[in-house]
Structures are given as C-alpha cells and as structure tokens.
Amino acid sequence: MVEIDPSRMPRHVAVIMDGNGRWAQQRGLARLQGHRVGKDSVRAVVETSRRLGIRYLSLYAFSTENWQRPPREVDGLMSLLRRYLATELGKMMKNQIRLLAVGSLRRLPPPVREALRATIEATKRNTGMTVILAVSYGGREEIARAARALARRVRRGELRPDQITAGTFAKHLGTNGVPDPDLLIRTSGEMRLSNFFLWQLAYTEMYVTDTLWPDFREREFMQALSFFQERQRRFGRTGEQLEREGLRAAN
Ligand code: FPP
C-alpha cells in the first residue's frame, strides 16, 4: 500500500470516470456491464475519500455530449444512477455524506431528477463530506448559464459590468460555495478535459492513469493521492517564492 500523509490531503478531488465501455468490450460484454461495474468503483472511491477525510469529491457521471449515445445506453445509465441513489441513501446518512448535483438537471428523466432532488434534500445537513455528481453536465454550458444570469442582474441594475470579477462569476456557477478541485483524476489514459469543470480546474493538479474506471479502486486511488502529495503547487509563482511564503502543496 502506498504511503499517504493525512495532513496533506487534497480538499477537493474531481474525477473523470472513463473507460467503462472499453472495459466491457475487452471482455466481450455489453457496454452497460462496464457501467455497472463502474458503479462499484464509485462506491469504493466515495468510501475511501470519506475514510481519508477528503472534504469534497466530484464525479463526472454523465456529460451533455453523452445524450447522443444510443438510447439503450442512455436509459441504462439513467436507471443505474437512480438505483445508486436509492441503494446508497442509508450509507450516505450513516456516513454523514451530503449530495449535490451540477448540470442541466431539467433534461433528466423525471424519476432520476426526483431521486436526485430527494437525495439532495435528505442529505443536506450532513457534514462529513460532500459528493458532487456532475450529470447532464457541460462546462461551457455552465459558463454560458452564469454569463446569462450576470447579464440579467446587470439589466435589472443590481450589478455594474465592472463589478463582474472572477469571484462574482464563480458565484453564478453550479459549484458556488465549493472550493476548486485540488486534484483531477482521469482514468483510461485520455489527456482531455472533455468539457468538465472548465472554470474550476484552472490550478488543479492532473493525474491521468491508463487504468479503466471499472478497475479503479482503493489501491489506484491511493496512487493518485500519493502523486498529488509529491507535487508542489505553484499557482503561477516560482518555487523560490513559494518557499519564502511557506506555501506548499495542499496547504
Ligand atoms: C465513461 O466511460 C463513463 C460514463 C459515460 C458514465 C460513468 C458512469 C458510471 C461510472 C456508473 C454510474 C455512476 C454513478 C455515479 C452511480 P465510457 O463509456 O465513455 O468508456 P469508453 O471511453 O471506454 O467507451
């Protein structure tokens, strides 16, 4: 098992869970089988995060582009999500996990939307950890939505254009109130952001592994955390400046 320093945990870990389809294809199975096993990886990563004291965990479960997949796969993913919410609620309450969701939730089938709403409501006072599900999510759409909301506020006279700063902008994103991710994990080897958290990932450390998502469990997660702890986060400054300011990774 890799060594992890509990005092230098990332506060927020975001994950692009990729490779379910390839995992299934390699075994001659239907793609949906990959998503089913991927659900167990979700469980493993949530449990490990909670145990290690990670405060925020974001999971890219379904992108706006994923609506274009064959209807069978979309339906399968939607029902997986609904069942996951139903089976995990007890555990979320017991482990003090709060659920949030970001994305165009209006596009979701009503039973999924309702299950999300009910789980968010039931867990809203939990203080142990926050899990953020990105569903029907697109980073550009989220940024465009924030721009529209700000434009409306300017039109109503509530805000002057020069008052729109990075800070006010971030308050109009779905992740308002959630700190930006410290670590982004992407499975299955692709070096892309795929429209995920375009705003929020500005200074995030990236970890890409060839492991496919259904095979990504506690051991692989620990490796990603160990990578994070080896990084020195510079935020655009030099290593020397950081030494002087005492700003080290994850502090
Ligand atoms: C990407 O793999 C994965 C998805 C589009 C869905 C992720 C969903 C899950 C892990 C299961 C359910 C989620 C929750 C939160 C319970 P891909 O199909 O794009 O893989 P490929 O690139 O190999 O085709």
PDB file of N, CA and C and ligand atoms in Angstrom, residues 17-23 31 35 38-39 42 59-61 66 69 73 77 80-81 84 133 213, ligand 1:
ATOM      1  N   MET A  17     -14.546   9.738 -14.928  1.00  0.00           N
ATOM      2  CA  MET A  17     -14.603   8.264 -14.843  1.00  0.00           C
ATOM      3  C   MET A  17     -14.734   7.712 -16.264  1.00  0.00           C
ATOM      4  N   ASP A  18     -13.614   7.391 -16.875  1.00  0.00           N
ATOM      5  CA  ASP A  18     -13.657   6.995 -18.283  1.00  0.00           C
ATOM      6  C   ASP A  18     -13.195   5.550 -18.454  1.00  0.00           C
ATOM      7  N   GLY A  19     -13.694   4.896 -19.492  1.00  0.00           N
ATOM      8  CA  GLY A  19     -13.196   3.566 -19.857  1.00  0.00           C
ATOM      9  C   GLY A  19     -14.149   2.418 -19.557  1.00  0.00           C
ATOM     10  N   ASN A  20     -15.369   2.730 -19.149  1.00  0.00           N
ATOM     11  CA  ASN A  20     -16.330   1.649 -18.856  1.00  0.00           C
ATOM     12  C   ASN A  20     -16.627   0.825 -20.110  1.00  0.00           C
ATOM     13  N   GLY A  21     -16.815   1.538 -21.227  1.00  0.00           N
ATOM     14  CA  GLY A  21     -17.152   0.851 -22.478  1.00  0.00           C
ATOM     15  C   GLY A  21     -16.020  -0.080 -22.916  1.00  0.00           C
ATOM     16  N   ARG A  22     -14.795   0.451 -22.890  1.00  0.00           N
ATOM     17  CA  ARG A  22     -13.634  -0.367 -23.296  1.00  0.00           C
ATOM     18  C   ARG A  22     -13.446  -1.573 -22.374  1.00  0.00           C
ATOM     19  N   TRP A  23     -13.678  -1.369 -21.106  1.00  0.00           N
ATOM     20  CA  TRP A  23     -13.542  -2.469 -20.127  1.00  0.00           C
ATOM     21  C   TRP A  23     -14.496  -3.598 -20.512  1.00  0.00           C
ATOM     22  N   ARG A  31     -21.676  -2.747 -23.254  1.00  0.00           N
ATOM     23  CA  ARG A  31     -21.093  -1.562 -22.617  1.00  0.00           C
ATOM     24  C   ARG A  31     -21.693  -1.287 -21.235  1.00  0.00           C
ATOM     25  N   HIS A  35     -20.491  -0.040 -17.173  1.00  0.00           N
ATOM     26  CA  HIS A  35     -21.036   1.000 -16.294  1.00  0.00           C
ATOM     27  C   HIS A  35     -21.466   0.390 -14.962  1.00  0.00           C
ATOM     28  N   GLY A  38     -18.527  -0.150 -13.022  1.00  0.00           N
ATOM     29  CA  GLY A  38     -18.041   1.200 -12.697  1.00  0.00           C
ATOM     30  C   GLY A  38     -18.742   1.771 -11.475  1.00  0.00           C
ATOM     31  N   LYS A  39     -19.973   1.375 -11.278  1.00  0.00           N
ATOM     32  CA  LYS A  39     -20.718   1.829 -10.100  1.00  0.00           C
ATOM     33  C   LYS A  39     -20.031   1.351  -8.813  1.00  0.00           C
ATOM     34  N   VAL A  42     -17.288   3.660  -8.093  1.00  0.00           N
ATOM     35  CA  VAL A  42     -17.809   4.892  -7.474  1.00  0.00           C
ATOM     36  C   VAL A  42     -17.915   4.672  -5.968  1.00  0.00           C
ATOM     37  N   LEU A  59     -17.775  13.828  -9.192  1.00  0.00           N
ATOM     38  CA  LEU A  59     -17.744  12.706 -10.128  1.00  0.00           C
ATOM     39  C   LEU A  59     -18.487  13.080 -11.404  1.00  0.00           C
ATOM     40  N   TYR A  60     -17.790  12.961 -12.537  1.00  0.00           N
ATOM     41  CA  TYR A  60     -18.409  13.287 -13.835  1.00  0.00           C
ATOM     42  C   TYR A  60     -19.153  12.033 -14.293  1.00  0.00           C
ATOM     43  N   ALA A  61     -20.449  12.003 -14.015  1.00  0.00           N
ATOM     44  CA  ALA A  61     -21.221  10.778 -14.265  1.00  0.00           C
ATOM     45  C   ALA A  61     -21.862  10.751 -15.648  1.00  0.00           C
ATOM     46  N   ASN A  66     -23.037  13.026 -23.725  1.00  0.00           N
ATOM     47  CA  ASN A  66     -23.479  11.632 -23.546  1.00  0.00           C
ATOM     48  C   ASN A  66     -24.935  11.404 -23.957  1.00  0.00           C
ATOM     49  N   ARG A  69     -25.499   9.256 -27.071  1.00  0.00           N
ATOM     50  CA  ARG A  69     -25.237   7.808 -27.126  1.00  0.00           C
ATOM     51  C   ARG A  69     -26.519   7.046 -27.464  1.00  0.00           C
ATOM     52  N   GLU A  73     -28.213   2.731 -24.094  1.00  0.00           N
ATOM     53  CA  GLU A  73     -27.134   3.009 -23.140  1.00  0.00           C
ATOM     54  C   GLU A  73     -27.519   4.179 -22.218  1.00  0.00           C
ATOM     55  N   LEU A  77     -27.824   3.948 -18.228  1.00  0.00           N
ATOM     56  CA  LEU A  77     -27.065   4.811 -17.309  1.00  0.00           C
ATOM     57  C   LEU A  77     -27.997   5.550 -16.358  1.00  0.00           C
ATOM     58  N   LEU A  80     -29.175   3.163 -13.768  1.00  0.00           N
ATOM     59  CA  LEU A  80     -28.072   2.880 -12.812  1.00  0.00           C
ATOM     60  C   LEU A  80     -27.966   3.994 -11.773  1.00  0.00           C
ATOM     61  N   LEU A  81     -28.066   5.219 -12.277  1.00  0.00           N
ATOM     62  CA  LEU A  81     -27.941   6.381 -11.402  1.00  0.00           C
ATOM     63  C   LEU A  81     -29.079   6.395 -10.365  1.00  0.00           C
ATOM     64  N   TYR A  84     -28.542   3.672  -7.862  1.00  0.00           N
ATOM     65  CA  TYR A  84     -27.418   4.014  -6.988  1.00  0.00           C
ATOM     66  C   TYR A  84     -27.905   4.941  -5.869  1.00  0.00           C
ATOM     67  N   LEU A 133     -22.256  15.256  -7.880  1.00  0.00           N
ATOM     68  CA  LEU A 133     -22.441  14.481  -9.106  1.00  0.00           C
ATOM     69  C   LEU A 133     -22.632  15.454 -10.263  1.00  0.00           C
ATOM     70  N   TRP A 213     -11.911   2.761 -15.702  1.00  0.00           N
ATOM     71  CA  TRP A 213     -12.662   3.103 -14.489  1.00  0.00           C
ATOM     72  C   TRP A 213     -13.165   1.872 -13.695  1.00  0.00           C
TER      73      TRP A 213
HETATM   74  C1  FPP B   1     -17.319   6.811 -19.371  1.00  0.00           C
HETATM   75  O1  FPP B   1     -16.999   5.567 -19.913  1.00  0.00           O
HETATM   76  C2  FPP B   1     -18.295   6.714 -18.306  1.00  0.00           C
HETATM   77  C3  FPP B   1     -19.564   7.196 -18.360  1.00  0.00           C
HETATM   78  C4  FPP B   1     -20.091   7.901 -19.544  1.00  0.00           C
HETATM   79  C5  FPP B   1     -20.505   7.031 -17.253  1.00  0.00           C
HETATM   80  C6  FPP B   1     -19.976   6.939 -15.869  1.00  0.00           C
HETATM   81  C7  FPP B   1     -20.956   6.189 -15.071  1.00  0.00           C
HETATM   82  C8  FPP B   1     -20.678   5.334 -14.059  1.00  0.00           C
HETATM   83  C9  FPP B   1     -19.322   5.129 -13.534  1.00  0.00           C
HETATM   84  C10 FPP B   1     -21.733   4.493 -13.424  1.00  0.00           C
HETATM   85  C11 FPP B   1     -22.774   5.133 -12.631  1.00  0.00           C
HETATM   86  C12 FPP B   1     -22.421   6.374 -11.924  1.00  0.00           C
HETATM   87  C13 FPP B   1     -22.815   6.671 -10.678  1.00  0.00           C
HETATM   88  C14 FPP B   1     -22.490   7.984 -10.089  1.00  0.00           C
HETATM   89  C15 FPP B   1     -23.537   5.707  -9.856  1.00  0.00           C
HETATM   90  P1  FPP B   1     -17.183   5.338 -21.471  1.00  0.00           P
HETATM   91  O2  FPP B   1     -18.459   4.599 -21.661  1.00  0.00           O
HETATM   92  O3  FPP B   1     -17.045   6.622 -22.195  1.00  0.00           O
HETATM   93  O4  FPP B   1     -15.965   4.403 -21.779  1.00  0.00           O
HETATM   94  P2  FPP B   1     -15.203   4.248 -23.167  1.00  0.00           P
HETATM   95  O5  FPP B   1     -14.476   5.551 -23.382  1.00  0.00           O
HETATM   96  O6  FPP B   1     -14.289   3.108 -22.918  1.00  0.00           O
HETATM   97  O7  FPP B   1     -16.243   3.969 -24.205  1.00  0.00           O
END
